Amino acid sequence: PRVAIEGDRLFLGVKYREGFWSSVVWLELKVWLVAEQTNVAAVEVCNLKAGGLPFGSQSILDKIADVARESSIDVTWYRHQRNPVGLFKFFAKQPRATSQVLTLEVKDGKIMIAGRSFLDGGPAAPVGVTPPAP
């Protein structure tokens, strides 16, 4: 895979094969955390090309969802205007999330991700603070 970041866009190039056909698929993506949802990121496919030709391919979107699901990420696709948007729910198979994604930003040539984890299913105590005895 090849990755580039320009402004708030993530560009991803991967080799893709389906039956007889093989090509390099280029995706232009816009990524953000969904407000009011825990551990849910939205990924808008702004442009999708095979080689140099633009095309729409549900099979590629389905493949992305399949790969994500193998990593315990649920994916739901819908359309916003003309673009497909995937909602990626992290830690989907856990009955209670042990981690929370707090920040996900793509800008200035960087991807910034921040989060927190929980001990024993409850919020982790801040550094230097002793939790009260049960």
XYZ file of C-alpha atoms in Angstrom:
134
model
C 0.000 0.000 0.000
C 0.987 3.612 -0.570
C -0.245 6.423 1.675
C -0.086 10.193 1.244
C -1.695 12.984 3.239
C -2.570 16.344 1.722
C -4.509 18.806 3.845
C -7.396 16.885 5.431
C -7.335 14.135 2.787
C -5.798 10.690 3.029
C -4.736 9.111 -0.282
C -4.358 5.349 -0.346
C -3.128 3.194 -3.229
C -3.351 -0.615 -3.166
C -3.092 -3.433 -5.677
C -6.493 -5.010 -6.236
C -7.394 -8.237 -7.988
C -10.776 -9.624 -8.816
C -10.868 -12.639 -11.089
C -9.081 -11.921 -14.346
C -8.647 -8.187 -13.648
C -5.811 -6.634 -11.686
C -5.209 -2.938 -11.119
C -3.941 -0.356 -8.676
C -6.858 1.198 -6.829
C -6.513 4.757 -5.571
C -8.789 6.096 -2.867
C -9.107 9.688 -1.706
C -10.541 9.623 1.809
C -11.781 12.129 4.357
C -11.744 10.776 7.932
C -13.272 12.085 11.169
C -14.667 10.896 14.514
C -18.459 10.856 14.653
C -19.833 13.291 17.242
C -21.861 11.792 20.084
C -20.730 8.234 19.188
C -18.054 6.339 21.109
C -15.319 4.717 19.006
C -16.972 5.476 15.651
C -15.026 7.008 12.768
C -16.535 8.116 9.478
C -14.570 7.531 6.277
C -15.856 9.328 3.190
C -14.617 8.015 -0.159
C -14.197 11.263 -2.101
C -12.589 9.651 -5.139
C -12.019 6.080 -6.266
C -9.948 5.125 -9.310
C -8.652 1.929 -10.840
C -5.504 2.854 -12.702
C -6.320 6.316 -13.990
C -10.027 5.756 -14.548
C -12.651 6.870 -12.027
C -15.230 4.232 -11.202
C -17.601 3.184 -8.455
C -17.189 -0.308 -7.146
C -19.270 -1.798 -4.374
C -16.984 -4.849 -4.361
C -14.030 -2.717 -3.222
C -16.109 -1.148 -0.441
C -17.266 -4.617 0.612
C -13.628 -5.817 0.675
C -12.667 -2.874 2.907
C -15.511 -3.808 5.273
C -14.451 -7.482 5.282
C -10.862 -6.607 6.206
C -12.070 -4.252 8.956
C -14.414 -6.889 10.397
C -11.473 -9.297 10.708
C -10.057 -6.745 13.173
C -13.291 -6.454 15.212
C -14.378 -3.260 13.461
C -18.018 -3.132 12.342
C -18.621 -1.199 9.125
C -21.846 0.257 7.772
C -21.851 1.951 4.365
C -24.262 4.666 3.290
C -24.237 7.497 0.742
C -23.786 11.176 1.531
C -24.649 13.141 -1.605
C -22.810 11.027 -4.211
C -20.008 9.700 -2.018
C -19.962 6.456 -0.041
C -19.318 6.952 3.678
C -18.359 4.110 5.989
C -19.046 4.207 9.696
C -16.275 2.202 11.376
C -17.099 1.138 14.962
C -13.940 0.094 16.805
C -13.935 -2.658 19.457
C -17.348 -3.772 18.180
C -17.108 -7.345 19.493
C -16.300 -6.323 23.047
C -19.304 -6.267 25.400
C -17.730 -3.264 27.130
C -15.025 -1.241 25.406
C -11.609 -1.391 27.071
C -10.363 1.587 25.058
C -11.813 4.804 23.684
C -10.631 6.800 20.685
C -10.724 10.481 21.688
C -9.029 12.188 18.752
C -8.680 11.286 15.085
C -7.371 14.023 12.808
C -5.868 14.039 9.338
C -4.112 17.321 8.635
C -0.816 18.919 7.744
C 0.665 15.662 6.438
C -0.039 13.762 9.666
C -2.566 11.371 11.137
C -3.113 12.075 14.831
C -4.847 9.492 16.985
C -5.276 9.734 20.747
C -7.309 7.725 23.179
C -7.515 6.191 26.586
C -7.787 2.706 27.952
C -9.727 1.381 30.900
C -8.497 -1.033 33.557
C -10.868 -3.826 34.547
C -13.588 -2.306 32.369
C -13.729 0.964 34.379
C -12.061 4.290 33.688
C -8.340 4.330 34.355
C -7.207 6.576 37.215
C -5.134 9.592 36.224
C -1.389 9.255 36.780
C -0.446 9.993 40.392
C -3.995 9.501 41.724
C -4.765 6.539 43.931
C -8.250 5.146 43.379
C -10.447 4.927 46.480
C -10.594 1.584 48.267
C -13.740 -0.472 47.489
